[in-house]
Structures are given as C-alpha cells and as structure tokens.
PDB file of C-alpha atoms in Angstrom:
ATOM      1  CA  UNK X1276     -31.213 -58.484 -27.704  1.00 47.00           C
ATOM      2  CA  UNK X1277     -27.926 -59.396 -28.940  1.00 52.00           C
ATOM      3  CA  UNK X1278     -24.770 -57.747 -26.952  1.00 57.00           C
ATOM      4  CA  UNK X1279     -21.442 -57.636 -28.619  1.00 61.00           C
ATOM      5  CA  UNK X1280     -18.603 -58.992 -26.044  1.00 65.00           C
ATOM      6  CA  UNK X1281     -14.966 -59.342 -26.329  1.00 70.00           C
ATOM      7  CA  UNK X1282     -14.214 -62.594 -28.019  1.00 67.00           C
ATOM      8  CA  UNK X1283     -11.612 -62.932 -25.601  1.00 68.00           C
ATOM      9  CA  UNK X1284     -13.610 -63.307 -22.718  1.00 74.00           C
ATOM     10  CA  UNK X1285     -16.968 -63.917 -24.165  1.00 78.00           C
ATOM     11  CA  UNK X1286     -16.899 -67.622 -22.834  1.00 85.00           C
ATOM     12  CA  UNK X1287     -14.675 -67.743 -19.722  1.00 88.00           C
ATOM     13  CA  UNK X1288     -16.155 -68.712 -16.535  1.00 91.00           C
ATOM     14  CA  UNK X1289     -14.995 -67.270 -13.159  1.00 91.00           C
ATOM     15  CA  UNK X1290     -13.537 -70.883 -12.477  1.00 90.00           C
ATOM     16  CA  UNK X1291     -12.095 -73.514 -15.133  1.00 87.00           C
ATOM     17  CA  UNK X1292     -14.866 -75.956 -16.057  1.00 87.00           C
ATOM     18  CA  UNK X1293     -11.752 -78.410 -16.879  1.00 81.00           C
ATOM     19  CA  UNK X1294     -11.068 -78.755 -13.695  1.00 80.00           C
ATOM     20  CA  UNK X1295     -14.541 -79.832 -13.120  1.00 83.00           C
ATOM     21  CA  UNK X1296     -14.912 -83.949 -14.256  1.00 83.00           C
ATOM     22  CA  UNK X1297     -17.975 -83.388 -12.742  1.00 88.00           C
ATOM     23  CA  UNK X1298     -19.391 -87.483 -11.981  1.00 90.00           C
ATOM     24  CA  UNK X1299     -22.201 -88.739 -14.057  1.00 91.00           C
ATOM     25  CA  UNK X1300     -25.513 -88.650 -12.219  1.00 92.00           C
ATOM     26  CA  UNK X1301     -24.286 -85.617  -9.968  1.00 94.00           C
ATOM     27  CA  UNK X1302     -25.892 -81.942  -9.716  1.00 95.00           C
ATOM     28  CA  UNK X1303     -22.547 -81.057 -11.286  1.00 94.00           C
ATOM     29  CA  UNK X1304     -22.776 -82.726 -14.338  1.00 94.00           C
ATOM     30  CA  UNK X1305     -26.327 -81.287 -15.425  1.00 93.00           C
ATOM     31  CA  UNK X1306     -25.304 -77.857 -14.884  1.00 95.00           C
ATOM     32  CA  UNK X1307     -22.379 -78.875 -16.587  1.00 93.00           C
ATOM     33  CA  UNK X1308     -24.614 -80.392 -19.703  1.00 93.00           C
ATOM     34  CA  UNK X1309     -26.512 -77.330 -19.182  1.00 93.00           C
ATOM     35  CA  UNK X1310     -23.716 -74.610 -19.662  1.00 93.00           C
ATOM     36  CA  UNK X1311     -22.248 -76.725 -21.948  1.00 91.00           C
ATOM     37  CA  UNK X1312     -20.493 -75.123 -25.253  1.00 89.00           C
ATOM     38  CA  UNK X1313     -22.850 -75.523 -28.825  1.00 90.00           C
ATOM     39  CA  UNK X1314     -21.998 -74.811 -32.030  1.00 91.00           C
ATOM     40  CA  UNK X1315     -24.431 -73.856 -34.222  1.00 90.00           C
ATOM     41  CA  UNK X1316     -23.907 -74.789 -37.500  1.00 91.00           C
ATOM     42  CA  UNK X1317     -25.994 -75.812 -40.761  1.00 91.00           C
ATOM     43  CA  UNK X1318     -29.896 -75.746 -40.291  1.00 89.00           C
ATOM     44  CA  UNK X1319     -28.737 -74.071 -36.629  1.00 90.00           C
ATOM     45  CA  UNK X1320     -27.115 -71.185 -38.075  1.00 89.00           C
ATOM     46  CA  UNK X1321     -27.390 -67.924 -36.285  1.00 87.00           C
ATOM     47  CA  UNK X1322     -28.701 -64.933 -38.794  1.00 86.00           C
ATOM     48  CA  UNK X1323     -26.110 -62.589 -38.562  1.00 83.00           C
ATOM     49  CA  UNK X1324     -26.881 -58.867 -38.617  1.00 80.00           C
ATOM     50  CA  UNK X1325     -23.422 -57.876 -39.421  1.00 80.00           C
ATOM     51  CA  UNK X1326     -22.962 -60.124 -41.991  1.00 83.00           C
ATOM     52  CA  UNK X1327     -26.382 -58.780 -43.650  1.00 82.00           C
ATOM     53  CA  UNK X1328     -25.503 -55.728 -43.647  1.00 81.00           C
ATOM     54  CA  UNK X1329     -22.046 -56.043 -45.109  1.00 80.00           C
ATOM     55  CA  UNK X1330     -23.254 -58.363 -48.120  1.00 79.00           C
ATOM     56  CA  UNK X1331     -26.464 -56.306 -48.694  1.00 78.00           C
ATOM     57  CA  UNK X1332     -25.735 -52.989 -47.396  1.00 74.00           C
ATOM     58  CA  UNK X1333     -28.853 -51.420 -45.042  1.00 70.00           C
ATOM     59  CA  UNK X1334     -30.983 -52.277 -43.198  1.00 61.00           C
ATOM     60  CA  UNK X1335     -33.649 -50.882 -44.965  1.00 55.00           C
ATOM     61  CA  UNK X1336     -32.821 -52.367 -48.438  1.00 51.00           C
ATOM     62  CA  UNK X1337     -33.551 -55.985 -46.266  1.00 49.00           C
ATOM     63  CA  UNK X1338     -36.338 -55.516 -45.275  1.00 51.00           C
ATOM     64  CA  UNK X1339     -37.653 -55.018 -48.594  1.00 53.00           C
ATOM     65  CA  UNK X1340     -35.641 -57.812 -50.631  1.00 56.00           C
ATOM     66  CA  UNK X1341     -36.289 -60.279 -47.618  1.00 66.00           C
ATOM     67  CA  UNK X1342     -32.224 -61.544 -47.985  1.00 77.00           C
ATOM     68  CA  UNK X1343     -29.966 -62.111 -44.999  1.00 85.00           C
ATOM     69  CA  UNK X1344     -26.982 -63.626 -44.189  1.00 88.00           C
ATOM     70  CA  UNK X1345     -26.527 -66.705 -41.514  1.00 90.00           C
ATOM     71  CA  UNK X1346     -23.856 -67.600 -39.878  1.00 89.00           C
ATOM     72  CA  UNK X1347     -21.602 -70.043 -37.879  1.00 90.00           C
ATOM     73  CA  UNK X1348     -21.704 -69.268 -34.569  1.00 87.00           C
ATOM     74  CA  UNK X1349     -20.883 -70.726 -30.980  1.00 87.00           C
ATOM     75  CA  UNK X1350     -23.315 -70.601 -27.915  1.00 88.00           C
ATOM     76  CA  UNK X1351     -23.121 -70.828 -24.124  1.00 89.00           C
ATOM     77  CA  UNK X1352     -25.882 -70.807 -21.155  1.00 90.00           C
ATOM     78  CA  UNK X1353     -23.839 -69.349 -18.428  1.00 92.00           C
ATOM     79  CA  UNK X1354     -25.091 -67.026 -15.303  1.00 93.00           C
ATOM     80  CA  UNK X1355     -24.454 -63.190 -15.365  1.00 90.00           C
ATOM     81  CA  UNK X1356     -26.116 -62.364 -12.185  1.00 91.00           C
ATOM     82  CA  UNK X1357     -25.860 -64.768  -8.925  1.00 91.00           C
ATOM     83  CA  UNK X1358     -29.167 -64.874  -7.410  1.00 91.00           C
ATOM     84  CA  UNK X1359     -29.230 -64.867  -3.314  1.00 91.00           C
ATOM     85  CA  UNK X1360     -31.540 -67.615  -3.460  1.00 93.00           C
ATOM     86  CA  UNK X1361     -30.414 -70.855  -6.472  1.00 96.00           C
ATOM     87  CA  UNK X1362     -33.759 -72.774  -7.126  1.00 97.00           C
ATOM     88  CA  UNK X1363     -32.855 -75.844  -9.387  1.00 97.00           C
ATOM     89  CA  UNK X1364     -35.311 -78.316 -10.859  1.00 94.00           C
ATOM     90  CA  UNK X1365     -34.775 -81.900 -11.706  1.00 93.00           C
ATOM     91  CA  UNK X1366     -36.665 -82.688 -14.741  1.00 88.00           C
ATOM     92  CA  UNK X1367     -38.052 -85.804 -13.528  1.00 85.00           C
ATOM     93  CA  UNK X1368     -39.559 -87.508 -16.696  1.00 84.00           C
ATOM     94  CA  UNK X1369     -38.812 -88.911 -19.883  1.00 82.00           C
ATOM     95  CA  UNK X1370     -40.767 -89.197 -23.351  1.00 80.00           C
ATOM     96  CA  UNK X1371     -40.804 -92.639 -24.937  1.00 78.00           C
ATOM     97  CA  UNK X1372     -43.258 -92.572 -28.062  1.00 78.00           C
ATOM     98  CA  UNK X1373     -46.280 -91.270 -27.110  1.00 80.00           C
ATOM     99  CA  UNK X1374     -45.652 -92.067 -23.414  1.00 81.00           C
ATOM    100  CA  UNK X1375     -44.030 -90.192 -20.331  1.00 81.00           C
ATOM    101  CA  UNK X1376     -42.722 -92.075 -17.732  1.00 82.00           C
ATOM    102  CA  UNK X1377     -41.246 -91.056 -13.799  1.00 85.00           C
ATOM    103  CA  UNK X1378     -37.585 -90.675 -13.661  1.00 86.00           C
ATOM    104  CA  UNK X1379     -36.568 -92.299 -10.696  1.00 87.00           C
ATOM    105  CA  UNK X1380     -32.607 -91.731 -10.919  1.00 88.00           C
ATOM    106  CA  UNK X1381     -30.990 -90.894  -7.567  1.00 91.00           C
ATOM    107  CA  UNK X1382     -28.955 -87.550  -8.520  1.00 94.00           C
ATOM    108  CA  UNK X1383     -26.138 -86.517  -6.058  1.00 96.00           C
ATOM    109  CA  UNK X1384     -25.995 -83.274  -4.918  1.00 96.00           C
ATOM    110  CA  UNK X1385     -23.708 -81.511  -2.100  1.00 96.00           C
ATOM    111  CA  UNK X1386     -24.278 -79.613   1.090  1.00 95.00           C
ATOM    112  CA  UNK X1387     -22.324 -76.698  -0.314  1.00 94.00           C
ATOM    113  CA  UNK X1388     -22.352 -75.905  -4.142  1.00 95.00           C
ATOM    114  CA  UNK X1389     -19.889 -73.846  -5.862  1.00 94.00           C
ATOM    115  CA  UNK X1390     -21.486 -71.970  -8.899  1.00 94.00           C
ATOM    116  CA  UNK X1391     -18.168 -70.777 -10.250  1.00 94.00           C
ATOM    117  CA  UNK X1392     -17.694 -72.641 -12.659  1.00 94.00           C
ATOM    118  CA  UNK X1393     -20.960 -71.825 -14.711  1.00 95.00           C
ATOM    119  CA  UNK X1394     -20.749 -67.811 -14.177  1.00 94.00           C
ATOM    120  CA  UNK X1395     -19.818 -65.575 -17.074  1.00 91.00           C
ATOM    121  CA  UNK X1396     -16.315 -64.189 -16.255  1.00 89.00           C
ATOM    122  CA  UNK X1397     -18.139 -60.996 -15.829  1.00 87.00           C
ATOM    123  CA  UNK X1398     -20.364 -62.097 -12.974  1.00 89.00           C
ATOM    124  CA  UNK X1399     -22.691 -59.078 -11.236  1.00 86.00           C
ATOM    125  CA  UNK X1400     -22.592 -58.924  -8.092  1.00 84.00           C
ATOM    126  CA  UNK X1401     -19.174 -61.009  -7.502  1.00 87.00           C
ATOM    127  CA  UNK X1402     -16.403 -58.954  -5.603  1.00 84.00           C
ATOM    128  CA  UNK X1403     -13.680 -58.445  -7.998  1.00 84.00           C
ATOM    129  CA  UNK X1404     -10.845 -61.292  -7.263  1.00 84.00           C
ATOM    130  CA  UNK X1405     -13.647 -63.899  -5.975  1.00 87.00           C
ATOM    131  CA  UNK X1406     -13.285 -67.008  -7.993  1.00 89.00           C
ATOM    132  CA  UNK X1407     -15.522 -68.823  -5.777  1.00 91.00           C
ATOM    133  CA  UNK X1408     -20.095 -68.289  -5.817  1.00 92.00           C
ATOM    134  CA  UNK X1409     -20.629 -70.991  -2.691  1.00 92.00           C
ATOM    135  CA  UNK X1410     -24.643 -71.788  -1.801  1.00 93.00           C
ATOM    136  CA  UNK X1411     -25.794 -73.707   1.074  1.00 93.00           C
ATOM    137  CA  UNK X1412     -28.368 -76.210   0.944  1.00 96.00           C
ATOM    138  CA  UNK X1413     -31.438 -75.561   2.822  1.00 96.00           C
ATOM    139  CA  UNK X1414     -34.687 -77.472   1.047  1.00 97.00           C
ATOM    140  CA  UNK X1415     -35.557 -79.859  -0.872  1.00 98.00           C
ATOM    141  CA  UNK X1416     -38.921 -80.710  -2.248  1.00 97.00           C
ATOM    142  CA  UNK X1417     -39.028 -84.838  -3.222  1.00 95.00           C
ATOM    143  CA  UNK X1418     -41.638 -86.862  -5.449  1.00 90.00           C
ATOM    144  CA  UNK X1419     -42.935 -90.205  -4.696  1.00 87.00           C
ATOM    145  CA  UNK X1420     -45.122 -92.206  -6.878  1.00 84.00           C
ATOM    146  CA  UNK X1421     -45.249 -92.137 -10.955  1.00 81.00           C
ATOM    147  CA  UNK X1422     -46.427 -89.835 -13.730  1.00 79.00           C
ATOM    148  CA  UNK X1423     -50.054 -90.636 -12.831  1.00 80.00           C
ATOM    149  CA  UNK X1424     -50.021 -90.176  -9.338  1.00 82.00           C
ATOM    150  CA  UNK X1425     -47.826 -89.588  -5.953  1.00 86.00           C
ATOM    151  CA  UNK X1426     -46.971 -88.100  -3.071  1.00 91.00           C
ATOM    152  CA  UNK X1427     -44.752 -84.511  -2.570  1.00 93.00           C
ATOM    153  CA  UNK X1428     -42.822 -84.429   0.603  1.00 96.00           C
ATOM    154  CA  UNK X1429     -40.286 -81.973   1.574  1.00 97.00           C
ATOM    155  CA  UNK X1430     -37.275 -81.484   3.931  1.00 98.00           C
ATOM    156  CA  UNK X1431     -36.079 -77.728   5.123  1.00 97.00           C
ATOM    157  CA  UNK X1432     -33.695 -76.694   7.495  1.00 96.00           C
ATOM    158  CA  UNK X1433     -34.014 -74.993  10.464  1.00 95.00           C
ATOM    159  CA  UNK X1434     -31.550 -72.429  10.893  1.00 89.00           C
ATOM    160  CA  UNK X1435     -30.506 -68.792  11.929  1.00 81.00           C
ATOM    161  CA  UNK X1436     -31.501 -65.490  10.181  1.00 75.00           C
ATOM    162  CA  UNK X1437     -28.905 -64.272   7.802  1.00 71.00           C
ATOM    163  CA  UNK X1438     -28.641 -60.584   8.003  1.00 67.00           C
ATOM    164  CA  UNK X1439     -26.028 -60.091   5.159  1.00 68.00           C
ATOM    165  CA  UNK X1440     -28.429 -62.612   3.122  1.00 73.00           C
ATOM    166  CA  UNK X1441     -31.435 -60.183   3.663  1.00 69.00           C
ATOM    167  CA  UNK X1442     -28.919 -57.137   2.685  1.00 69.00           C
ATOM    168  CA  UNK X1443     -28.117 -58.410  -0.227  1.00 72.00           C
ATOM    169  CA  UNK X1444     -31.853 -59.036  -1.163  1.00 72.00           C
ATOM    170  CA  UNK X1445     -32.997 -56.001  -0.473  1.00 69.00           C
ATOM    171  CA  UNK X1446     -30.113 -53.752  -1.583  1.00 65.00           C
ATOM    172  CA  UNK X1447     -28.248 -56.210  -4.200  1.00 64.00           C
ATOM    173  CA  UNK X1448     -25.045 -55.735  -2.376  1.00 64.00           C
ATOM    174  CA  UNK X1449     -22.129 -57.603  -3.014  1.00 62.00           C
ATOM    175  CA  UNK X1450     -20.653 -59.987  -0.972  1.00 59.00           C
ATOM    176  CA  UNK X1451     -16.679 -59.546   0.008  1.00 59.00           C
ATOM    177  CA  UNK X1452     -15.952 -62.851   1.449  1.00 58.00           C
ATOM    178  CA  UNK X1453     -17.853 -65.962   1.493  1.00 56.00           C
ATOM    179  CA  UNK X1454     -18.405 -69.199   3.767  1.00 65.00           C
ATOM    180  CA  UNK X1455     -17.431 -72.159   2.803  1.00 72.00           C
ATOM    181  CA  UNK X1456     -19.295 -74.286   5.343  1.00 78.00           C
ATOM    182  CA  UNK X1457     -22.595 -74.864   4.907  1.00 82.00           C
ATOM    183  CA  UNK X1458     -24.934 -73.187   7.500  1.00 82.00           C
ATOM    184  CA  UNK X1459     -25.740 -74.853  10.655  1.00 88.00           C
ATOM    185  CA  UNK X1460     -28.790 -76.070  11.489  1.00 92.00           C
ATOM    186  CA  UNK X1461     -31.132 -78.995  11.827  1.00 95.00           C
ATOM    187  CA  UNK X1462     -32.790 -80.796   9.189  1.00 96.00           C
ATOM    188  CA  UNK X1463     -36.686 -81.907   9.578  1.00 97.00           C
ATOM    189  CA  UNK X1464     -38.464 -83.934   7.047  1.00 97.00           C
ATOM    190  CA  UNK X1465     -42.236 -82.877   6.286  1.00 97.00           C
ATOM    191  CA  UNK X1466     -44.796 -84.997   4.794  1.00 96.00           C
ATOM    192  CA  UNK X1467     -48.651 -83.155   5.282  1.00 93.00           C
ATOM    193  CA  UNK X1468     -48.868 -82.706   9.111  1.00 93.00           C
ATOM    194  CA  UNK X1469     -46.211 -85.447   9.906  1.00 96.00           C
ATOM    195  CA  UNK X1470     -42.986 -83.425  10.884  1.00 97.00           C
ATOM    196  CA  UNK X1471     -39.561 -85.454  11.569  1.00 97.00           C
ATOM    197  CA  UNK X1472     -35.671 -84.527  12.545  1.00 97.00           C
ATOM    198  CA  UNK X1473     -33.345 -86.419   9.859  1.00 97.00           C
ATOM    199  CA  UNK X1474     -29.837 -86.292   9.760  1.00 96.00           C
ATOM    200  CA  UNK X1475     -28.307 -84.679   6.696  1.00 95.00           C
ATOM    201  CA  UNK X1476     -27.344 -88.249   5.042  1.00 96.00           C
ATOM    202  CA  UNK X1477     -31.146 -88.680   4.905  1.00 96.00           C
ATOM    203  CA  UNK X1478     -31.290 -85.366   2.992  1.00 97.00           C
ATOM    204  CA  UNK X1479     -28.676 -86.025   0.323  1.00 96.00           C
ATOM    205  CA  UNK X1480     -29.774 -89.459  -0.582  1.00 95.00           C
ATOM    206  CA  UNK X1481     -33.817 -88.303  -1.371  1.00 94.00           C
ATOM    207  CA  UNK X1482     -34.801 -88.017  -5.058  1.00 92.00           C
ATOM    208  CA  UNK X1483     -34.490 -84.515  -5.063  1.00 94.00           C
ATOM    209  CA  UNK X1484     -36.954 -82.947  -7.506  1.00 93.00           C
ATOM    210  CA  UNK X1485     -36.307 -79.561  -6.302  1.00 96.00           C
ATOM    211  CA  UNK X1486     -33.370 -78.264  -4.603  1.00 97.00           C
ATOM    212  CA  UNK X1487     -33.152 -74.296  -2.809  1.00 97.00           C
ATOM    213  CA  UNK X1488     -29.984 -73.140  -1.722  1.00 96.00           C
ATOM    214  CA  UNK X1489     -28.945 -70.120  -0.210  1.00 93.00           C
ATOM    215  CA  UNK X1490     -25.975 -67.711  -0.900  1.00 91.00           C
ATOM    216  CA  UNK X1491     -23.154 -68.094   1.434  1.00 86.00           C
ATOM    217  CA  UNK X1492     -21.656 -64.621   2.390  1.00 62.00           C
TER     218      UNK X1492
END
C-alpha cells in the first residue's frame, strides 16, 4: 500500500538525526544505518502509478499494453508506531563466499535509549509536543561459541511492575510524560540453572545478540 504524505514532512523525524554522530560500533549507529535515507535510482527505480497514468492515461488501458512509468524516488525506514516493548536483534554473522562466519564485535548499547530520532514526525501514540521516545533496558539474550555451535545465556532485570506500562498494552494509551532514568532494579545473569547478580557494567559490555527494552512513561 502506498500512502501519499506531505513532502514537507514526509521524512522528518520527531528529533534531528544531525544531531545524532551516533559512534561507530554503537546501537545508535545501526539504527542509524538502518533509517538511513536511499535513493532509488536506475535499475532501483520505483514504478510510479501517477506517472503511468499521466503518460498512458487509465488504468485499464495498462493493464492491457503492459507499459508503465518508473521513477526516481527517495526512501526511508522510520517507526510510525512506538511499541511498549523495543526488541532489537544483532545480526551476528557475516557471508564470505560460500561461508558464514560468527560476528564477534562488541556493540555498545545504553541503559536508556532514545528512539526519537528514528520516528516518523507523525509518531502514534506520542503526546503531541514530546520530542523524546525513552526505553529502558531490561534483557539481554548473549551468544557464545561460533556458527557451528555455542552456548545462549541471558541477563534480565529484576524490577517493579509498571502499571502505566501494562495500560498502555492493553489500551494503547499514550504516554504524557516520560522517565528519563532507567528503571531500578537488579540485574542477574542466567546461564541453564546457574543464576548470578551482576552489576550493570557486566550487562553493557556482553555481546548482546538480543536486546528488550521497555517504554519509559
């Protein structure tokens, strides 16, 4: 489905992204990557509907002759609704030739996120004015070994119910002001039925190969 937006706004974000510099080999600069902008041009050309129309008249004189008309066109990967729950996965391996191999690059990745930057300027289920989406860390799932074989261990945190998180689950509601702490609680590292308190350095320097946070309301 294509939606027609104001070409205006069509690729503002609810925060500058030049105010970013994210650091290479951060969480910051993959979603970064990620949302960057593309142009699509030559053998990428989007087929414009428009366009086809206007040089060929009808739709159903198309079909028939098989002719349309592609364009130039810019796209962008950025998030319209922000989930309670942000579930991000590292891709963790690389094709050489025929081969895959483990990537074993440490990525950094904060306490506290800010999502911002990557949201559509029309964001769902932002309160009007907000130009902050914050998410608190809470698990991380890590991988150990190579592409062959290994080990999955994880580390959660133990912490208070949210209320307001479970509101806005249930009944999509928007938040009005947010946190920006992340919440309390203490961290345990779990590895089959070995269970271990770890200080939150311990956390943020594992291999993360999947990272949950939770909205901060």
């Amino acid at each position: 489905e294509v939606s027609t937006e104001d070409p205006e706004t069509a690729f503002f974000t609810l925060a500058k992204r030049e105010d970013l510099n994210p650091e290479e080999g951060s969480i910051h600069h993959c979603l970064y990557q990620f949302t960057r902008n593309e142009k699509l041009t030559e053998t990428n050309k989007l087929l414009c509907d428009v366009c086809t129309q206007r040089h060929y008249g009808p739709k159903k004189n198309i079909k028939s002759e098989k002719k349309y008309v592609y364009t130039n066109a810019k796209k962008q990967m950025l998030i319209s609704l922000a989930p309670p729950i942000l579930t991000l996965h590292l891709k963790r391996f690389q094709q050489a030739g025929f081969n895959l191999r483990k990537v074993n690059r440490h990525i950094k990745f904060p306490e506290v996120i800010d999502l911002a930057p990557f949201c559509t300027v029309k964001c769902k289920n932002v309160a009007e004015g907000n130009t902050k989406v914050l998410y608190s860390l809470y698990g991380v799932v890590e991988h150990s070994g190579t592409m062959r074989s290994g080990h999955y261990t994880a580390y959660a945190k133990m912490r208070s119910m949210n209320n307001r998180l479970s509101d806005l689950v249930l009944r999509g509601q928007s938040p009005q002001a947010l946190e920006t702490e992340p919440v309390k609680g203490q961290w345990f590292h779990i590895s089959d039925t070995h269970v271990q308190a770890v200080s939150a350095s311990k956390v943020l320097s594992s291999q993360a190969y999947l990272l949950f946070y939770e909205r901060l309301l």
